[in-house]
Amino acid sequence: MNADLHCHSVLSDGTLEPEALAARAKANGVELWSLTDHDELAGQRRARDAAAALGLPYLTGTEISVSFAGTTVHVVGLGFDLDDPQLVAGLAATRGGRGPRAREMGEALARAGIPGAYEGALKHAGNPELVSRTHFGRFLVERGVCADTQEVFRRFLVEGKPGFVPHRWARLGDAVRWIVDAGGIAVIAHPARYRLTPTEDYALFVEFKAHGGRGVEVLTGAHSAADAARYAETAREFGLLASRGSDFHSPGESRIDLGGLPPLPAGLEPVWETLAPRIHAPA
Ligand code: AMP
Ligand code: MN
Ligand code: MN
Ligand code: MN
C-alpha cells in the first residue's frame, strides 16, 4: 500500500495548494493520502474533497508542534474529527504563539545584519497565522543570503544561531489528548530528527504511550535506511503502529516526493490498518 500520511500545503509551510497536492499524490501512485499542515486544519476539507474527486482515499491530518525535553518534537494526528472543539481550540492556541515569535525572529535577524526579514517571511506565508522558519528560509534564499533553505537553517535558524528564538509549543500530553479525544491516532513524526539523548528518546516514547500515543513514523523523508531500521525496532519494542509519510513541502526543496518512499519494513503493523474505519473513501 503506497500510503503517504505526511505533507504540507500553503496553509502551513508548503508551496502547493491542497488540490495540487492531491493531484500530485494521485499522479505519483499514492493510494492513501493525508495532508498534515503544522498546527492547522484550514486545508482539510479542500484536501478531502480534492482527493474524493480523484478517487483517492483520504485521512484527516495535522502535525502538532510540541515542546519536550528542551527541544521541539512533532506529533502527527491522523483520522480525527475536523469539528472537534478541543482539537480546534488547541491548534488555535498553538498557532497563536507564532506571530510574536516571527516578529522576534525578524528583530534577531535585523541585529545579525539582515533587515526586513519578518515582512519578507510574511510575504512567503500563504497563511498569516502560520509564519514558520521555512518562510524565513525562503526569504533569505530570495535575498541571496544563502544558496538554499538547508543552509539558512544551518547558519541562522537553529539553536545557538542568530535568528533562533526559543519558543514554548504545546505539551506532549495535550497534543496527544486533542488528537485521541477527536477520534484520531497520534504518531511521533520523524523521530531521528530530534537532538535527544538515548535516555530522552526512550522517555519520549514512554511518555507518549502513557498519554495514549499509538504510532511512530518509521519511514519519512528525513530518515536514512539506518534511521528507519532503528525506529522499526522502537515500534516493535513499544508495540507502536508504523506510519509512512514523505513530509513533502515543495517540488524545489523536498528530497522525497509524494509517494516516493520505499515500503515499510516487514513485521510492522501499519497505522492505516487500524485507521481503516476513519478513511474517507471516494464514492
Ligand atoms: P517552525 O515550525 O516555524 O519551527 O518551522 C519548522 C519547519 O522548518 C519544519 O517543519 C521544516 O519544514 C523546516 N525545517 C526544520 N529544519 C530544517 C532544515 N534543517 N532544513 C530545512 N528545513 C527545515
Ligand atoms: Mn514544515
Ligand atoms: Mn515536522
Ligand atoms: Mn512535516
Short mmCIF file of C-alpha atoms and ligand atoms in Angstrom, two decimals:
data_model
loop_
_atom_site.label_atom_id
_atom_site.label_comp_id
_atom_site.label_asym_id
_atom_site.label_seq_id
_atom_site.Cartn_x
_atom_site.Cartn_y
_atom_site.Cartn_z
CA MET A 1 0.00 0.00 0.00
CA ASN A 2 1.52 3.31 -1.07
CA ALA A 3 0.27 5.38 1.88
CA ASP A 4 1.67 8.91 2.23
CA LEU A 5 0.49 10.29 5.56
CA HIS A 6 2.58 13.44 5.98
CA CYS A 7 2.89 16.55 3.78
CA HIS A 8 2.32 20.31 3.81
CA SER A 9 0.33 22.84 1.77
CA VAL A 10 0.35 26.65 1.53
CA LEU A 11 -1.88 26.62 4.64
CA SER A 12 1.35 25.92 6.56
CA ASP A 13 4.86 25.86 5.09
CA GLY A 14 4.36 24.01 1.80
CA THR A 15 4.26 25.77 -1.55
CA LEU A 16 1.36 23.88 -3.24
CA GLU A 17 -2.39 24.30 -2.75
CA PRO A 18 -4.23 21.27 -1.28
CA GLU A 19 -5.78 20.49 -4.70
CA ALA A 20 -2.36 20.48 -6.39
CA LEU A 21 -1.00 18.15 -3.69
CA ALA A 22 -3.94 15.77 -4.16
CA ALA A 23 -3.29 15.68 -7.91
CA ARG A 24 0.44 15.16 -7.38
CA ALA A 25 -0.19 12.36 -4.86
CA LYS A 26 -2.57 10.64 -7.28
CA ALA A 27 -0.16 11.03 -10.22
CA ASN A 28 2.68 9.58 -8.12
CA GLY A 29 0.70 6.45 -7.26
CA VAL A 30 -0.31 7.30 -3.70
CA GLU A 31 -3.19 5.03 -2.59
CA LEU A 32 -3.98 6.64 0.77
CA TRP A 33 -3.18 10.26 1.47
CA SER A 34 -3.18 12.74 4.35
CA LEU A 35 -2.39 16.46 4.37
CA THR A 36 -0.76 17.28 7.74
CA ASP A 37 -0.27 21.04 7.92
CA HIS A 38 1.53 22.34 11.01
CA ASP A 39 -0.93 23.26 13.81
CA GLU A 40 -3.68 23.94 11.27
CA LEU A 41 -6.82 22.32 9.80
CA ALA A 42 -7.74 25.03 7.27
CA GLY A 43 -6.78 22.89 4.26
CA GLN A 44 -8.51 19.70 5.39
CA ARG A 45 -11.87 19.98 3.64
CA ARG A 46 -10.23 21.09 0.41
CA ALA A 47 -7.77 18.17 0.59
CA ARG A 48 -10.51 15.64 1.40
CA ASP A 49 -12.80 16.89 -1.39
CA ALA A 50 -9.99 17.06 -3.98
CA ALA A 51 -8.92 13.52 -3.03
CA ALA A 52 -12.52 12.27 -3.34
CA ALA A 53 -12.82 13.81 -6.82
CA LEU A 54 -9.66 11.93 -7.86
CA GLY A 55 -10.76 8.60 -6.33
CA LEU A 56 -8.01 8.87 -3.71
CA PRO A 57 -8.78 7.62 -0.17
CA TYR A 58 -8.06 10.29 2.45
CA LEU A 59 -7.34 10.57 6.20
CA THR A 60 -7.65 13.88 8.05
CA GLY A 61 -4.28 15.06 9.36
CA THR A 62 -2.24 17.66 11.19
CA GLU A 63 1.28 17.96 12.64
CA ILE A 64 1.33 19.50 16.12
CA SER A 65 4.38 21.38 17.43
CA VAL A 66 5.27 20.15 20.94
CA SER A 67 7.96 21.15 23.45
CA PHE A 68 9.67 18.17 25.06
CA ALA A 69 12.98 17.90 26.95
CA GLY A 70 14.02 21.39 25.90
CA THR A 71 13.51 20.77 22.18
CA THR A 72 10.69 20.73 19.62
CA VAL A 73 9.02 17.43 18.79
CA HIS A 74 6.31 16.98 16.17
CA VAL A 75 3.23 14.82 16.71
CA VAL A 76 1.16 13.86 13.67
CA GLY A 77 -2.55 13.31 14.20
CA LEU A 78 -4.47 11.14 11.73
CA GLY A 79 -8.11 10.23 11.23
CA PHE A 80 -9.68 12.67 13.75
CA ASP A 81 -12.96 14.60 13.50
CA LEU A 82 -12.39 18.02 11.93
CA ASP A 83 -15.01 19.70 14.10
CA ASP A 84 -13.76 18.53 17.49
CA PRO A 85 -13.85 21.73 19.63
CA GLN A 86 -10.93 20.75 21.91
CA LEU A 87 -8.66 19.98 18.96
CA VAL A 88 -9.69 23.12 17.08
CA ALA A 89 -9.05 25.28 20.19
CA GLY A 90 -5.76 23.53 20.99
CA LEU A 91 -4.42 24.12 17.49
CA ALA A 92 -5.57 27.77 17.55
CA ALA A 93 -3.69 28.27 20.83
CA THR A 94 -0.59 26.60 19.40
CA ARG A 95 -0.70 28.81 16.29
CA GLY A 96 -1.22 31.88 18.48
CA GLY A 97 2.40 31.97 19.60
CA ARG A 98 3.72 32.13 16.04
CA GLY A 99 3.03 35.81 15.34
CA PRO A 100 5.06 37.23 18.26
CA ARG A 101 7.78 34.62 17.66
CA ALA A 102 8.07 35.60 13.98
CA ARG A 103 8.40 39.29 14.93
CA GLU A 104 11.16 38.38 17.40
CA MET A 105 12.90 36.35 14.71
CA GLY A 106 12.77 39.40 12.44
CA GLU A 107 14.34 41.53 15.18
CA ALA A 108 17.01 38.92 15.85
CA LEU A 109 17.91 38.70 12.16
CA ALA A 110 17.99 42.52 11.93
CA ARG A 111 20.56 42.53 14.76
CA ALA A 112 22.51 39.99 12.68
CA GLY A 113 22.54 42.46 9.78
CA ILE A 114 19.50 41.21 7.82
CA PRO A 115 16.70 43.80 7.95
CA GLY A 116 13.10 43.28 6.82
CA ALA A 117 13.00 39.54 7.43
CA TYR A 118 9.63 39.49 9.23
CA GLU A 119 7.92 41.32 6.38
CA GLY A 120 9.82 39.20 3.86
CA ALA A 121 8.82 35.93 5.54
CA LEU A 122 5.19 37.06 5.79
CA LYS A 123 5.10 37.56 2.01
CA HIS A 124 6.04 33.89 1.56
CA ALA A 125 3.40 32.69 4.03
CA GLY A 126 0.10 31.55 2.47
CA ASN A 127 -1.48 31.67 5.93
CA PRO A 128 -0.71 34.74 8.08
CA GLU A 129 -1.40 32.69 11.24
CA LEU A 130 1.31 30.28 10.25
CA VAL A 131 4.59 32.05 9.68
CA SER A 132 7.26 29.40 10.13
CA ARG A 133 11.03 29.20 9.99
CA THR A 134 10.59 27.77 6.50
CA HIS A 135 9.21 31.13 5.29
CA PHE A 136 12.22 32.93 6.77
CA GLY A 137 14.35 30.36 4.99
CA ARG A 138 12.74 31.13 1.63
CA PHE A 139 13.15 34.87 2.21
CA LEU A 140 16.87 34.53 2.98
CA VAL A 141 17.36 32.45 -0.15
CA GLU A 142 15.43 35.04 -2.20
CA ARG A 143 17.69 37.76 -0.73
CA GLY A 144 20.75 35.78 -1.81
CA VAL A 145 21.99 35.45 1.79
CA CYS A 146 22.09 31.66 1.41
CA ALA A 147 22.04 29.25 -1.53
CA ASP A 148 19.23 27.06 -0.18
CA THR A 149 16.95 26.68 2.85
CA GLN A 150 19.18 23.93 4.34
CA GLU A 151 22.00 26.48 4.55
CA VAL A 152 19.67 29.07 6.11
CA PHE A 153 18.73 26.64 8.86
CA ARG A 154 22.34 25.66 9.50
CA ARG A 155 23.60 29.24 9.67
CA PHE A 156 20.64 31.15 11.13
CA LEU A 157 17.58 29.27 12.34
CA VAL A 158 18.68 26.54 14.74
CA GLU A 159 19.56 26.77 18.43
CA GLY A 160 22.71 28.79 19.01
CA LYS A 161 22.39 30.69 15.70
CA PRO A 162 21.46 34.39 15.45
CA GLY A 163 17.91 34.04 14.09
CA PHE A 164 16.76 31.33 16.50
CA VAL A 165 14.10 32.34 19.02
CA PRO A 166 13.27 29.79 21.75
CA HIS A 167 9.57 29.02 21.90
CA ARG A 168 7.11 27.10 24.08
CA TRP A 169 4.82 24.89 21.98
CA ALA A 170 2.04 22.54 23.14
CA ARG A 171 2.64 19.96 25.87
CA LEU A 172 3.09 16.37 24.65
CA GLY A 173 0.16 15.11 26.74
CA ASP A 174 -2.14 17.87 25.50
CA ALA A 175 -1.32 17.30 21.82
CA VAL A 176 -1.92 13.56 22.14
CA ARG A 177 -5.16 14.10 24.06
CA TRP A 178 -6.52 16.58 21.48
CA ILE A 179 -5.95 14.01 18.72
CA VAL A 180 -7.18 10.95 20.61
CA ASP A 181 -10.28 12.64 22.04
CA ALA A 182 -11.15 13.72 18.48
CA GLY A 183 -11.18 10.05 17.43
CA GLY A 184 -7.73 10.03 15.80
CA ILE A 185 -4.37 8.32 16.27
CA ALA A 186 -1.27 10.21 17.45
CA VAL A 187 2.05 9.42 15.77
CA ILE A 188 5.59 10.61 16.65
CA ALA A 189 6.84 12.35 13.49
CA HIS A 190 10.39 11.83 12.10
CA PRO A 191 11.93 10.68 15.43
CA ALA A 192 15.51 10.59 14.12
CA ARG A 193 15.47 14.35 13.59
CA TYR A 194 15.36 15.29 17.25
CA ARG A 195 18.52 16.05 19.11
CA LEU A 196 17.62 13.82 22.05
CA THR A 197 19.98 11.69 24.09
CA PRO A 198 19.15 7.95 24.08
CA THR A 199 17.60 8.40 27.54
CA GLU A 200 15.44 11.31 26.37
CA ASP A 201 14.43 9.41 23.22
CA TYR A 202 13.33 6.48 25.40
CA ALA A 203 11.47 8.85 27.76
CA LEU A 204 9.70 10.42 24.77
CA PHE A 205 8.24 7.08 23.74
CA VAL A 206 7.39 6.05 27.32
CA GLU A 207 5.55 9.33 27.97
CA PHE A 208 3.94 9.36 24.53
CA LYS A 209 2.49 5.89 25.11
CA ALA A 210 1.38 6.75 28.64
CA HIS A 211 -0.60 9.69 27.20
CA GLY A 212 -2.32 7.44 24.65
CA GLY A 213 0.01 7.86 21.65
CA ARG A 214 -0.05 4.82 19.36
CA GLY A 215 2.18 5.35 16.32
CA VAL A 216 5.64 6.24 15.05
CA GLU A 217 6.84 7.36 11.63
CA VAL A 218 9.32 4.71 10.61
CA LEU A 219 9.62 5.95 7.03
CA THR A 220 9.82 9.68 6.34
CA GLY A 221 11.79 11.97 4.03
CA ALA A 222 14.35 12.84 6.71
CA HIS A 223 15.15 9.23 7.69
CA SER A 224 18.11 7.26 6.38
CA ALA A 225 17.80 3.48 5.98
CA ALA A 226 19.57 3.13 9.34
CA ASP A 227 17.09 5.54 10.98
CA ALA A 228 14.19 3.51 9.57
CA ALA A 229 15.69 0.28 10.93
CA ARG A 230 16.24 1.87 14.35
CA TYR A 231 12.66 3.16 14.65
CA ALA A 232 11.21 -0.06 13.23
CA GLU A 233 12.84 -1.62 16.32
CA THR A 234 11.32 1.11 18.54
CA ALA A 235 7.89 0.34 17.02
CA ARG A 236 8.29 -3.35 17.89
CA GLU A 237 9.71 -2.66 21.37
CA PHE A 238 6.91 -0.25 22.32
CA GLY A 239 4.13 -2.02 20.41
CA LEU A 240 3.51 1.04 18.21
CA LEU A 241 1.80 1.20 14.84
CA ALA A 242 4.13 2.15 11.98
CA SER A 243 3.49 5.16 9.75
CA ARG A 244 4.94 6.31 6.45
CA GLY A 245 4.97 9.89 5.12
CA SER A 246 7.19 11.84 2.75
CA ASP A 247 6.93 15.17 4.67
CA PHE A 248 6.77 16.75 1.21
CA HIS A 249 6.81 20.58 1.28
CA SER A 250 7.76 21.82 -2.18
CA PRO A 251 8.90 20.49 -5.58
CA GLY A 252 12.05 22.63 -5.41
CA GLU A 253 13.01 21.80 -1.83
CA SER A 254 11.89 18.34 -0.79
CA ARG A 255 14.23 15.42 -1.37
CA ILE A 256 11.43 12.83 -1.33
CA ASP A 257 8.34 13.45 -3.47
CA LEU A 258 4.80 12.45 -2.51
CA GLY A 259 4.53 8.66 -2.74
CA GLY A 260 8.30 8.32 -3.15
CA LEU A 261 9.20 6.31 -0.04
CA PRO A 262 10.07 2.58 -0.01
CA PRO A 263 7.65 0.06 1.58
CA LEU A 264 7.52 -0.33 5.38
CA PRO A 265 9.98 -2.88 6.78
CA ALA A 266 8.41 -6.33 7.28
CA GLY A 267 6.86 -7.34 10.59
CA LEU A 268 5.37 -3.92 11.45
CA GLU A 269 1.71 -3.14 11.92
CA PRO A 270 0.80 -0.28 9.53
CA VAL A 271 -1.14 2.55 11.19
CA TRP A 272 -3.56 2.68 8.24
CA GLU A 273 -4.98 -0.77 9.02
CA THR A 274 -6.15 0.43 12.43
CA LEU A 275 -7.37 3.67 10.83
CA ALA A 276 -9.47 1.86 8.19
CA PRO A 277 -12.83 2.97 9.67
CA ARG A 278 -11.63 6.61 9.60
CA ILE A 279 -10.67 6.68 5.91
CA HIS A 280 -12.75 8.89 3.63
CA ALA A 281 -13.35 6.53 0.74
CA PRO A 282 -14.23 8.06 -2.64
CA ALA A 283 -17.86 7.45 -3.65
P1 AMP B 1 8.78 26.07 12.74
O1 AMP B 1 7.55 25.25 12.98
O2 AMP B 1 8.48 27.50 12.42
O3 AMP B 1 9.80 25.93 13.84
O4 AMP B 1 9.46 25.51 11.42
C1 AMP B 1 9.77 24.14 11.35
C2 AMP B 1 9.87 23.72 9.89
O5 AMP B 1 11.12 24.12 9.38
C3 AMP B 1 9.85 22.23 9.73
O6 AMP B 1 8.53 21.76 9.66
C4 AMP B 1 10.55 22.04 8.41
O7 AMP B 1 9.64 22.25 7.35
C5 AMP B 1 11.55 23.18 8.40
N1 AMP B 1 12.90 22.75 8.78
C6 AMP B 1 13.34 22.39 10.00
N2 AMP B 1 14.65 22.10 9.97
C7 AMP B 1 15.06 22.28 8.68
C8 AMP B 1 16.30 22.15 7.99
N3 AMP B 1 17.42 21.78 8.62
N4 AMP B 1 16.32 22.43 6.66
C9 AMP B 1 15.22 22.82 6.01
N5 AMP B 1 14.01 22.95 6.62
C10 AMP B 1 13.94 22.68 7.92
MN MN B 2 7.45 22.12 7.78
MN MN B 3 7.96 18.02 11.30
MN MN B 4 6.07 17.92 8.45
#
